[in-house]
Amino acid sequence: MTALTLSTAGAATLRADVLVVGVAKSPQGGKGLVVAPGAEAVDAAFDGKLATVLETLGASGAEGEVTKVPSPSGLKAPVVLAVGLGTAPEKDDTYTAETLRRAAGSAARALFGTKKAAFALPVEAVEDAEAIAEGALLGAYAFTAYQTAGKDGKADKDTKGPLAEVILLGAKPRDKAYKAAIERALALAEEINRARDLVNTPPNDLTPEAFAAIATAAGKENGIKVQVLDEKALTKGGYGGILGVGSGSANPPRLVRLAYTHPKAEKTLALVGKGITYDSGGISLKPAGHNETMKCDMSGAAAVFAAVVTAARLRLRVNVTGWLALAENMPSGSAVRPGDVLRMYSGKTVEVLNTDAEGRLVLADALTRASEENPDAIVDVATLTGAMVLALGNRTFGIMANDDAFRTSVHEIAEEVGEQSWPMPLPAELRKGMDSPTADIANMGERMGGGLVAGLFLKEFVGEGITWAHLDIAGPAFNEGGPFGYTPKGGTGSSVRTLVKLAERTAAGDLG
Ligand code: BES
Ligand code: MN
Ligand code: ZN
């Protein structure tokens, strides 16, 4: 991955291929552009006319806009890249961390093929340096594992690699707080990028077994205890939900338990991820147009995996247990049918009315299993419903919970780390739509409020008295549109930052 270093060198004298600076629209009332703090030396090399030069080139300062300018003689770096920051903050205000994160991401995306770039964006506090580092490392992401061009020596113009080296200016390399923040940004971005890789890996290669093997290897590397239940163990244990969903596939299901523990931890957080390595819908087959991106249906498990590894790398003073509920949802002669009744790990029976509502079935077993260990809180993450995408769009995940204060905390944490989310209710009256004439509950209810219905289903499998939240990331997990800010096309790593911050807050004793 991209290397990251801090430097106290002046922007003018630093040797790099490109210097990144920020440019913004003048705050209310003002006219024209302003160069953001951090780039004073660069502006001086332009005789104080960098804003004018950029204006002449058509720059507007809009978020994400990038403008390249050849450097004047006073700068060592041959090129200046100005990235838009939107409207400049009023006097005494500063750019938000998320504005800086996105700008750094946009700049990094514009620098594919560049070796070394120095970022001279505004750093007023540790959080700013951290956000810029995160944005740059997340923006410099590419998934090329399946592109053969260029690898056999053939010249190929499309194989420009991501930015190789990021130098952060304005941070204090010898300051402990800065050092820690940069270390955190590096671990977090690396693990988010690993989650993206998992999501982008095609489902013929990322089977439940393959995912479990990757988790096992990463666990070993990072001092995480990993246990894998294969189909035999799942049968013995009575995991009817996971087995039912996996029954139509030639690639058998797995339940993975990842346990990061700290000797001085006082709290335990359990994270549960939906890991459908491919969702065809099963016998309730999805029509063409709805299944092309369904390799993304393991994004929840990828996020949980990334969060546990990050917690371990950062040695957080909290126990974090991750549960990956892995199965492939396929139609076949052995697949679960609409009308079948499954006996779940909890002992409850579920009538499967729609085999495409499979996520709640695998999660139910994992939630029950996670509850047995009586954690202080459980958070599950899942690309669970199309209804949540209809409600909140492609960039915002929904948060449901059995505890209002906890839901609010998760929402605030997401906001703080720059992930868009919104609290959603679990209206009790929607439960009766899942009444089954045959079993304890059906896996489908009313169509209206489908995301909430799914949440209500999950709630029934959470252990009595355990605080629980459910993140439906069906919208933001996979970006089918163009890249923006630090978000690439394809797998995004949605919710990892929220989960890691939640673990940190739990470690600090700030929650419950
Ligand atoms: N994996 C899908 C949900 C999904 C939709 C994720 C779009 C990402 C993008 C899930 O398993 C599913 O198929 N849900 C059904 C539930 C319905 C049958 C009750 C849905 O939302 O249509
Ligand atoms: Mn489905
Ligand atoms: Zn699914």
Coordinates of C-alpha atoms and ligand atoms in Angstrom, one line a residue:
M1 CA 0.0 0.0 0.0
T2 CA 0.9 3.7 -0.2
A3 CA 3.6 4.7 2.2
L4 CA 3.0 7.6 4.6
T5 CA 5.5 9.8 6.3
L6 CA 5.4 13.1 8.2
S7 CA 7.8 15.9 7.4
T8 CA 8.7 19.3 8.9
A9 CA 10.3 20.4 5.7
G10 CA 9.0 23.6 4.0
A11 CA 6.7 23.1 1.1
A12 CA 9.0 25.1 -1.2
T13 CA 12.1 23.1 -0.5
L14 CA 10.6 19.6 -0.3
R15 CA 11.5 17.1 -3.1
A16 CA 8.3 15.5 -4.4
D17 CA 6.6 15.0 -7.7
V18 CA 3.6 17.0 -6.8
L19 CA 2.6 19.4 -4.1
V20 CA -1.1 19.2 -3.0
V21 CA -2.7 22.4 -1.7
G22 CA -6.2 23.4 -0.8
V23 CA -8.3 26.1 -2.6
A24 CA -11.7 27.3 -1.5
K25 CA -14.5 29.7 -2.4
S26 CA -14.2 32.9 -0.4
P27 CA -16.5 32.8 2.7
Q28 CA -19.9 34.5 2.5
G29 CA -19.9 37.8 0.8
G30 CA -16.3 37.5 -0.4
K31 CA -15.4 37.1 -4.1
G32 CA -13.1 34.7 -5.8
L33 CA -10.9 32.0 -4.4
V34 CA -8.7 31.7 -1.4
V35 CA -5.7 29.4 -0.9
A36 CA -6.2 27.3 2.3
P37 CA -3.7 27.5 5.2
G38 CA -0.7 25.2 4.9
A39 CA 0.2 26.4 1.5
E40 CA 1.6 29.9 2.3
A41 CA 5.1 29.0 1.0
V42 CA 3.6 27.7 -2.2
D43 CA 1.5 30.8 -2.7
A44 CA 4.6 32.9 -2.0
A45 CA 6.5 31.1 -4.8
F46 CA 3.6 32.3 -7.1
D47 CA 4.2 35.8 -5.8
G48 CA 1.0 35.5 -3.8
K49 CA -1.0 35.0 -7.0
L50 CA -1.8 31.3 -6.8
A51 CA -5.6 32.0 -6.3
T52 CA -5.6 34.2 -9.3
V53 CA -3.7 31.6 -11.4
L54 CA -6.2 29.0 -10.4
E55 CA -9.1 31.2 -11.2
T56 CA -7.7 31.9 -14.6
L57 CA -7.5 28.1 -15.2
G58 CA -11.2 27.9 -14.3
A59 CA -11.0 26.6 -10.8
S60 CA -14.1 27.2 -8.6
G61 CA -13.0 25.8 -5.3
A62 CA -15.8 23.2 -5.4
E63 CA -15.4 20.1 -3.3
G64 CA -13.4 17.4 -5.1
E65 CA -12.3 19.7 -8.0
V66 CA -8.6 19.3 -8.9
T67 CA -6.5 21.7 -10.9
K68 CA -2.9 21.0 -11.9
V69 CA -0.5 23.9 -12.3
P70 CA 3.2 23.8 -13.3
S71 CA 5.4 25.1 -10.5
P72 CA 7.3 28.4 -10.6
S73 CA 11.0 28.3 -10.1
G74 CA 10.8 28.8 -6.3
L75 CA 9.4 25.3 -5.7
K76 CA 11.3 22.0 -5.8
A77 CA 8.2 20.0 -6.8
P78 CA 7.5 20.4 -10.5
V79 CA 3.7 20.4 -10.2
V80 CA 1.1 21.9 -7.8
L81 CA -2.2 20.2 -7.5
A82 CA -5.0 22.4 -6.0
V83 CA -7.9 20.5 -4.6
G84 CA -11.3 22.2 -3.9
L85 CA -12.5 22.4 -0.3
G86 CA -15.8 24.0 -1.0
T87 CA -16.6 27.3 0.8
A88 CA -13.9 28.5 3.2
P89 CA -14.9 28.6 6.9
E90 CA -15.7 31.9 8.5
K91 CA -12.9 33.6 10.5
D92 CA -12.1 31.6 13.7
D93 CA -13.6 28.5 12.1
T94 CA -11.6 25.6 10.6
Y95 CA -12.2 23.1 7.8
T96 CA -14.0 20.0 9.1
A97 CA -12.1 16.7 9.3
E98 CA -14.4 15.2 6.7
T99 CA -13.8 18.1 4.3
L100 CA -10.1 17.5 4.6
R101 CA -10.5 13.7 4.3
R102 CA -12.5 14.0 1.1
A103 CA -10.2 16.6 -0.4
A104 CA -7.1 14.4 0.3
G105 CA -9.0 11.5 -1.2
S106 CA -9.9 13.5 -4.4
A107 CA -6.2 14.6 -4.7
A108 CA -4.9 11.1 -4.3
R109 CA -7.3 9.8 -6.9
A110 CA -6.0 12.4 -9.3
L111 CA -2.5 11.3 -8.7
F112 CA -2.6 7.7 -10.0
G113 CA 0.8 7.2 -11.7
T114 CA 2.5 9.7 -9.4
K115 CA 5.3 8.4 -7.1
K116 CA 5.6 11.0 -4.4
A117 CA 3.2 13.7 -3.4
A118 CA 3.5 16.1 -0.5
F119 CA 0.2 17.3 1.1
A120 CA 0.2 20.9 2.2
L121 CA -3.4 21.1 3.4
P122 CA -4.6 22.9 6.5
V123 CA -3.5 21.1 9.7
E124 CA -4.8 23.0 12.8
A125 CA -5.0 20.0 15.0
V126 CA -4.1 16.3 15.3
E127 CA -7.5 15.3 13.9
D128 CA -6.8 17.2 10.7
A129 CA -3.6 15.4 10.1
E130 CA -5.3 12.1 10.8
A131 CA -8.2 12.9 8.4
I132 CA -5.8 14.0 5.6
A133 CA -3.8 10.8 6.1
E134 CA -6.9 8.6 6.0
G135 CA -8.3 10.4 3.0
A136 CA -5.1 10.1 1.0
L137 CA -4.6 6.4 1.8
L138 CA -8.2 5.6 1.1
G139 CA -8.2 7.6 -2.1
A140 CA -5.1 5.8 -3.4
Y141 CA -6.9 2.5 -3.6
A142 CA -7.1 0.3 -6.6
F143 CA -8.3 -3.2 -7.1
T144 CA -6.1 -4.7 -9.8
A145 CA -5.8 -8.3 -8.8
Y146 CA -7.8 -9.5 -11.8
Q147 CA -6.2 -7.2 -14.5
T148 CA -3.7 -9.1 -16.5
A149 CA -2.7 -6.3 -18.8
G150 CA 0.8 -4.9 -18.1
K151 CA 1.8 -7.8 -15.9
D152 CA 3.4 -9.7 -18.7
G153 CA 5.6 -6.8 -19.8
K154 CA 3.0 -5.4 -22.2
A155 CA 2.9 -1.7 -22.1
D156 CA -0.6 -0.6 -21.0
K157 CA -1.7 2.9 -20.4
D158 CA -4.5 1.8 -18.1
T159 CA -2.2 0.3 -15.4
K160 CA -1.1 3.5 -13.7
G161 CA -0.6 2.4 -10.1
P162 CA -1.9 4.3 -7.1
L163 CA 0.2 7.1 -5.5
A164 CA 3.2 5.4 -4.0
E165 CA 4.2 7.8 -1.3
V166 CA 2.3 10.4 0.7
I167 CA 4.3 13.1 2.7
L168 CA 2.2 15.0 5.2
L169 CA 3.3 18.5 5.9
G170 CA 2.1 20.6 8.8
A171 CA 2.0 17.7 11.2
K172 CA 4.5 17.3 14.1
P173 CA 6.5 14.1 13.5
R174 CA 8.0 14.1 17.0
D175 CA 4.8 14.9 18.8
K176 CA 3.3 11.7 20.5
A177 CA -0.3 12.6 19.7
Y178 CA 0.5 13.1 16.0
K179 CA 2.5 9.9 15.9
A180 CA -0.4 7.9 17.4
A181 CA -2.9 9.5 15.0
I182 CA -0.8 8.7 12.0
E183 CA -0.3 5.1 13.1
R184 CA -4.1 4.9 13.6
A185 CA -4.8 6.3 10.2
L186 CA -2.4 3.8 8.6
A187 CA -3.9 0.8 10.3
L188 CA -7.4 1.9 9.7
A189 CA -6.9 2.7 6.0
E190 CA -5.0 -0.5 5.4
E191 CA -7.8 -2.6 7.0
I192 CA -10.5 -0.6 5.2
N193 CA -8.7 -1.3 1.9
R194 CA -8.5 -4.9 2.8
A195 CA -12.2 -5.0 3.4
R196 CA -12.7 -3.3 0.0
D197 CA -10.5 -6.0 -1.6
L198 CA -12.7 -8.7 -0.1
V199 CA -15.9 -7.1 -1.3
N200 CA -14.4 -6.6 -4.8
T201 CA -13.1 -10.2 -5.1
P202 CA -15.4 -12.2 -7.4
P203 CA -17.6 -14.7 -5.7
N204 CA -16.1 -17.7 -7.6
D205 CA -12.9 -17.0 -5.6
L206 CA -14.2 -15.6 -2.4
T207 CA -16.3 -18.6 -1.2
P208 CA -17.2 -18.9 2.5
E209 CA -14.3 -21.4 2.9
A210 CA -11.8 -18.9 1.3
F211 CA -13.0 -16.0 3.4
A212 CA -12.6 -18.2 6.5
A213 CA -9.1 -19.1 5.5
I214 CA -8.2 -15.4 5.0
A215 CA -9.6 -14.6 8.4
T216 CA -7.6 -17.4 10.0
A217 CA -4.4 -16.2 8.4
A218 CA -5.0 -12.5 9.4
G219 CA -5.9 -13.7 12.9
K220 CA -2.5 -15.5 13.3
E221 CA -0.6 -12.4 12.1
N222 CA -2.4 -10.1 14.5
G223 CA -2.7 -12.1 17.7
I224 CA -6.4 -12.7 17.2
K225 CA -7.9 -16.1 18.2
V226 CA -9.9 -17.5 15.3
Q227 CA -12.3 -20.4 15.3
V228 CA -14.1 -21.7 12.2
L229 CA -17.2 -23.8 12.3
D230 CA -17.4 -25.8 9.1
E231 CA -20.6 -27.4 7.8
K232 CA -20.1 -30.5 10.0
A233 CA -19.6 -28.4 13.1
L234 CA -22.6 -26.2 12.1
T235 CA -24.8 -29.3 11.7
K236 CA -23.6 -30.7 15.1
G237 CA -24.3 -27.3 16.7
G238 CA -27.8 -26.9 15.1
Y239 CA -27.2 -23.8 13.2
G240 CA -30.3 -24.2 11.0
G241 CA -30.3 -20.6 9.7
I242 CA -26.7 -20.6 8.3
L243 CA -27.0 -24.2 7.0
G244 CA -30.4 -23.5 5.4
V245 CA -29.1 -20.6 3.4
G246 CA -25.9 -22.4 2.4
S247 CA -27.7 -25.6 1.4
G248 CA -28.2 -24.7 -2.2
S249 CA -24.5 -24.0 -2.9
A250 CA -21.6 -26.2 -3.8
N251 CA -19.6 -24.0 -1.5
P252 CA -20.5 -24.9 2.1
P253 CA -21.1 -22.2 4.8
R254 CA -18.9 -21.2 7.7
L255 CA -19.3 -19.4 11.0
V256 CA -16.1 -17.7 12.0
R257 CA -15.4 -16.3 15.5
L258 CA -12.5 -13.8 15.8
A259 CA -11.6 -12.9 19.3
Y260 CA -9.3 -10.0 20.1
T261 CA -8.7 -9.7 23.8
H262 CA -6.8 -7.2 26.0
P263 CA -5.6 -8.3 29.4
K264 CA -6.9 -5.1 31.0
A265 CA -10.1 -4.9 29.1
E266 CA -13.2 -4.1 31.2
K267 CA -15.8 -4.4 28.3
T268 CA -16.5 -6.8 25.5
L269 CA -18.0 -5.6 22.2
A270 CA -19.4 -8.2 19.8
L271 CA -19.6 -7.5 16.1
V272 CA -21.7 -9.7 13.8
G273 CA -21.4 -9.4 10.0
K274 CA -23.6 -10.7 7.2
G275 CA -21.3 -12.7 4.9
I276 CA -23.3 -13.8 1.9
T277 CA -20.4 -14.3 -0.6
Y278 CA -23.0 -14.3 -3.4
D279 CA -26.7 -13.6 -3.2
S280 CA -28.5 -15.0 -6.2
G281 CA -31.8 -14.9 -4.2
G282 CA -31.9 -18.7 -4.1
I283 CA -35.1 -20.4 -5.3
S284 CA -36.7 -16.9 -5.0
L285 CA -34.2 -16.0 -7.7
K286 CA -33.3 -12.4 -8.3
P287 CA -34.0 -11.1 -11.8
A288 CA -31.3 -10.0 -14.1
G289 CA -30.4 -6.4 -13.2
H290 CA -30.5 -7.2 -9.5
N291 CA -27.7 -9.8 -9.2
E292 CA -24.7 -8.4 -11.0
T293 CA -23.3 -6.7 -7.9
M294 CA -24.4 -9.3 -5.3
K295 CA -20.8 -10.3 -4.5
C296 CA -21.1 -7.2 -2.3
D297 CA -23.4 -9.1 0.1
M298 CA -20.5 -10.0 2.4
S299 CA -19.7 -6.4 3.0
G300 CA -20.9 -6.6 6.6
A301 CA -18.6 -9.5 7.4
A302 CA -15.7 -7.7 5.7
A303 CA -16.4 -4.6 7.8
V304 CA -16.5 -6.7 11.0
F305 CA -13.3 -8.5 10.1
A306 CA -11.5 -5.2 9.3
A307 CA -12.7 -3.7 12.6
V308 CA -11.5 -6.6 14.7
V309 CA -8.1 -6.6 13.0
T310 CA -7.8 -2.8 13.4
A311 CA -8.7 -3.1 17.1
A312 CA -5.9 -5.7 17.5
R313 CA -3.3 -3.6 15.6
L314 CA -4.1 -0.6 17.8
R315 CA -4.1 -2.7 21.0
L316 CA -7.3 -1.2 22.2
R317 CA -8.1 -1.8 25.8
V318 CA -11.3 -3.7 25.1
N319 CA -12.3 -7.2 24.0
V320 CA -13.7 -7.3 20.5
T321 CA -15.3 -10.5 19.2
G322 CA -16.2 -10.7 15.5
W323 CA -18.7 -13.2 14.1
L324 CA -18.7 -13.7 10.3
A325 CA -21.8 -15.5 9.1
L326 CA -20.6 -16.9 5.8
A327 CA -22.8 -18.6 3.2
E328 CA -23.5 -18.5 -0.5
N329 CA -27.2 -18.2 -1.4
M330 CA -27.8 -20.3 -4.5
P331 CA -30.7 -22.2 -6.1
S332 CA -30.3 -25.9 -6.6
G333 CA -31.9 -29.2 -5.9
S334 CA -30.6 -29.1 -2.4
A335 CA -31.5 -25.4 -1.8
V336 CA -34.0 -24.3 0.9
R337 CA -37.5 -23.7 -0.6
P338 CA -40.1 -21.1 0.0
G339 CA -42.3 -23.0 2.5
D340 CA -39.5 -24.8 4.2
V341 CA -39.2 -24.4 8.0
L342 CA -35.8 -24.1 9.5
R343 CA -34.9 -24.8 13.1
M344 CA -32.6 -22.0 14.1
Y345 CA -29.6 -22.2 16.5
S346 CA -31.8 -20.5 19.1
G347 CA -34.4 -23.3 18.8
K348 CA -37.0 -21.0 17.2
T349 CA -38.5 -22.2 14.0
V350 CA -38.6 -20.0 10.9
E351 CA -40.8 -20.4 7.9
V352 CA -38.8 -19.3 4.8
L353 CA -41.3 -17.5 2.6
N354 CA -38.7 -15.9 0.5
T355 CA -35.3 -17.4 0.1
D356 CA -33.9 -14.0 -0.9
A357 CA -34.5 -12.8 2.7
E358 CA -31.4 -14.9 3.6
G359 CA -29.3 -12.3 5.4
R360 CA -31.6 -12.3 8.5
L361 CA -31.4 -16.1 8.7
V362 CA -27.6 -16.3 8.9
L363 CA -27.4 -13.3 11.2
A364 CA -30.1 -14.7 13.5
D365 CA -27.9 -17.7 14.3
A366 CA -24.8 -15.6 14.7
L367 CA -26.6 -13.1 17.0
T368 CA -27.9 -16.0 19.2
R369 CA -24.4 -17.5 19.4
A370 CA -22.8 -14.1 20.1
S371 CA -25.4 -13.4 22.8
E372 CA -24.3 -16.6 24.7
E373 CA -21.1 -14.9 25.6
N374 CA -23.0 -12.1 27.2
P375 CA -21.1 -9.1 25.7
D376 CA -21.7 -5.6 26.8
A377 CA -23.1 -4.7 23.4
I378 CA -23.7 -6.4 20.0
V379 CA -23.6 -4.5 16.7
D380 CA -24.5 -6.3 13.5
V381 CA -23.6 -5.0 10.1
A382 CA -25.4 -6.1 7.0
T383 CA -26.3 -5.3 3.4
L384 CA -29.7 -6.4 4.5
T385 CA -32.5 -4.8 2.5
G386 CA -33.2 -3.0 -0.7
A387 CA -35.8 -1.1 1.3
M388 CA -33.1 0.7 3.2
V389 CA -31.5 1.8 0.0
L390 CA -34.9 3.2 -1.2
A391 CA -35.3 5.0 2.2
L392 CA -31.8 6.5 2.6
G393 CA -30.1 6.3 -0.8
N394 CA -26.7 5.1 -1.7
R395 CA -24.5 6.9 0.8
T396 CA -26.3 6.6 4.1
F397 CA -26.7 3.5 6.3
G398 CA -29.6 3.0 8.6
I399 CA -29.2 2.3 12.4
M400 CA -31.8 0.4 14.4
A401 CA -31.4 -0.7 18.0
N402 CA -33.2 -2.1 21.0
D403 CA -31.9 0.8 23.1
D404 CA -32.5 4.5 22.1
A405 CA -29.4 5.8 23.8
F406 CA -27.2 3.3 22.1
R407 CA -28.6 4.0 18.7
T408 CA -28.0 7.7 19.3
S409 CA -24.4 7.0 20.4
V410 CA -23.7 4.9 17.2
H411 CA -25.2 7.6 15.1
E412 CA -23.1 10.3 16.7
I413 CA -20.0 8.2 16.4
A414 CA -20.6 7.6 12.7
E415 CA -21.1 11.4 12.2
E416 CA -17.8 12.0 14.0
V417 CA -15.8 9.7 11.8
G418 CA -17.4 11.1 8.6
E419 CA -19.8 8.2 7.8
Q420 CA -23.3 9.2 6.8
S421 CA -26.0 7.3 8.8
W422 CA -29.5 7.8 10.1
P423 CA -31.5 6.4 13.0
M424 CA -34.4 4.3 12.1
P425 CA -37.3 2.9 14.3
L426 CA -38.4 -0.6 15.0
P427 CA -42.2 -0.2 15.1
A428 CA -43.7 -3.0 17.1
E429 CA -46.8 -3.2 14.9
L430 CA -44.8 -4.5 12.0
R431 CA -44.0 -7.7 13.9
K432 CA -47.4 -9.3 13.2
G433 CA -46.7 -9.3 9.5
M434 CA -44.1 -12.0 10.2
D435 CA -46.6 -14.3 12.0
S436 CA -46.5 -17.7 10.4
P437 CA -49.3 -20.3 10.5
T438 CA -46.7 -23.0 10.7
A439 CA -43.6 -21.8 12.5
D440 CA -42.7 -19.3 15.2
I441 CA -42.0 -16.6 12.7
A442 CA -41.7 -16.1 9.0
N443 CA -38.6 -14.6 7.3
M444 CA -40.7 -12.0 5.6
G445 CA -43.4 -9.5 6.6
E446 CA -45.1 -6.4 5.2
R447 CA -43.4 -4.9 2.1
M448 CA -43.7 -1.4 3.5
G449 CA -41.0 -0.6 5.9
G450 CA -39.0 -3.7 4.7
G451 CA -35.8 -2.5 6.3
L452 CA -37.5 -2.1 9.7
V453 CA -39.2 -5.5 9.3
A454 CA -35.8 -7.1 8.8
G455 CA -34.5 -5.3 12.0
L456 CA -37.5 -6.6 14.0
F457 CA -36.7 -10.1 12.8
L458 CA -33.1 -9.8 14.0
K459 CA -34.2 -8.4 17.4
E460 CA -35.9 -11.6 18.2
F461 CA -32.6 -13.5 18.1
V462 CA -30.6 -11.1 20.4
G463 CA -30.2 -12.4 23.9
E464 CA -32.5 -11.0 26.7
G465 CA -31.1 -7.8 28.2
I466 CA -28.2 -7.3 25.7
T467 CA -27.8 -3.9 24.2
W468 CA -27.9 -4.3 20.4
A469 CA -27.7 -2.1 17.3
H470 CA -28.1 -3.1 13.6
L471 CA -26.5 -1.3 10.7
D472 CA -28.1 -1.8 7.3
I473 CA -25.4 -0.8 4.9
A474 CA -27.1 -2.0 1.7
G475 CA -26.8 1.5 0.2
P476 CA -23.3 2.6 1.0
A477 CA -21.4 -0.7 1.0
F478 CA -20.9 -0.8 -2.8
N479 CA -20.5 2.2 -5.0
E480 CA -21.9 1.5 -8.4
G481 CA -21.5 5.2 -9.5
G482 CA -18.3 7.0 -10.1
P483 CA -15.7 7.5 -7.4
F484 CA -15.9 10.6 -5.2
G485 CA -13.7 12.0 -2.4
Y486 CA -11.9 9.0 -0.9
T487 CA -14.6 6.5 -2.0
P488 CA -13.7 4.3 -5.0
K489 CA -16.0 2.5 -7.3
G490 CA -17.0 -0.9 -6.0
G491 CA -16.5 -1.9 -2.4
T492 CA -16.2 1.0 0.0
G493 CA -15.4 -0.4 3.4
S494 CA -18.6 1.3 4.8
S495 CA -19.0 1.2 8.6
V496 CA -15.4 0.1 9.5
R497 CA -14.6 3.6 10.8
T498 CA -17.7 3.6 12.9
L499 CA -17.1 0.2 14.4
V500 CA -13.5 1.0 15.3
K501 CA -14.5 4.3 16.9
L502 CA -17.2 2.4 18.8
A503 CA -14.5 0.0 20.1
E504 CA -12.3 2.9 21.1
R505 CA -15.2 4.6 23.0
T506 CA -16.1 1.3 24.7
A507 CA -12.4 1.0 25.7
A508 CA -12.5 4.5 27.2
G509 CA -15.6 3.6 29.2
D510 CA -17.7 6.3 27.4
L511 CA -20.5 3.9 26.6
G512 CA -23.0 2.1 28.9
Ligands
BES1 N1 -28.7 -8.7 -0.2 C1 -30.1 -8.2 -0.4 C2 -30.3 -6.8 -0.1 C3 -29.5 -5.8 -1.0 C4 -30.2 -5.1 -2.0 C5 -28.2 -5.5 -0.7 C6 -29.6 -4.2 -2.8 C7 -27.6 -4.5 -1.5 C8 -28.2 -3.9 -2.5 C9 -31.0 -9.0 0.5 O1 -30.6 -10.3 0.8 C10 -32.3 -9.1 -0.1 O2 -32.4 -9.7 -1.1 N2 -33.3 -8.6 0.6 C11 -34.7 -8.6 0.0 C12 -35.6 -8.9 1.2 C13 -37.0 -9.2 0.8 C14 -37.1 -10.5 -0.1 C15 -37.9 -9.4 2.0 C16 -35.0 -7.2 -0.5 O3 -34.5 -6.2 0.0 O4 -35.6 -7.2 -1.6
MN2 MN -31.2 -11.7 -0.6
ZN3 ZN -28.6 -10.7 0.7

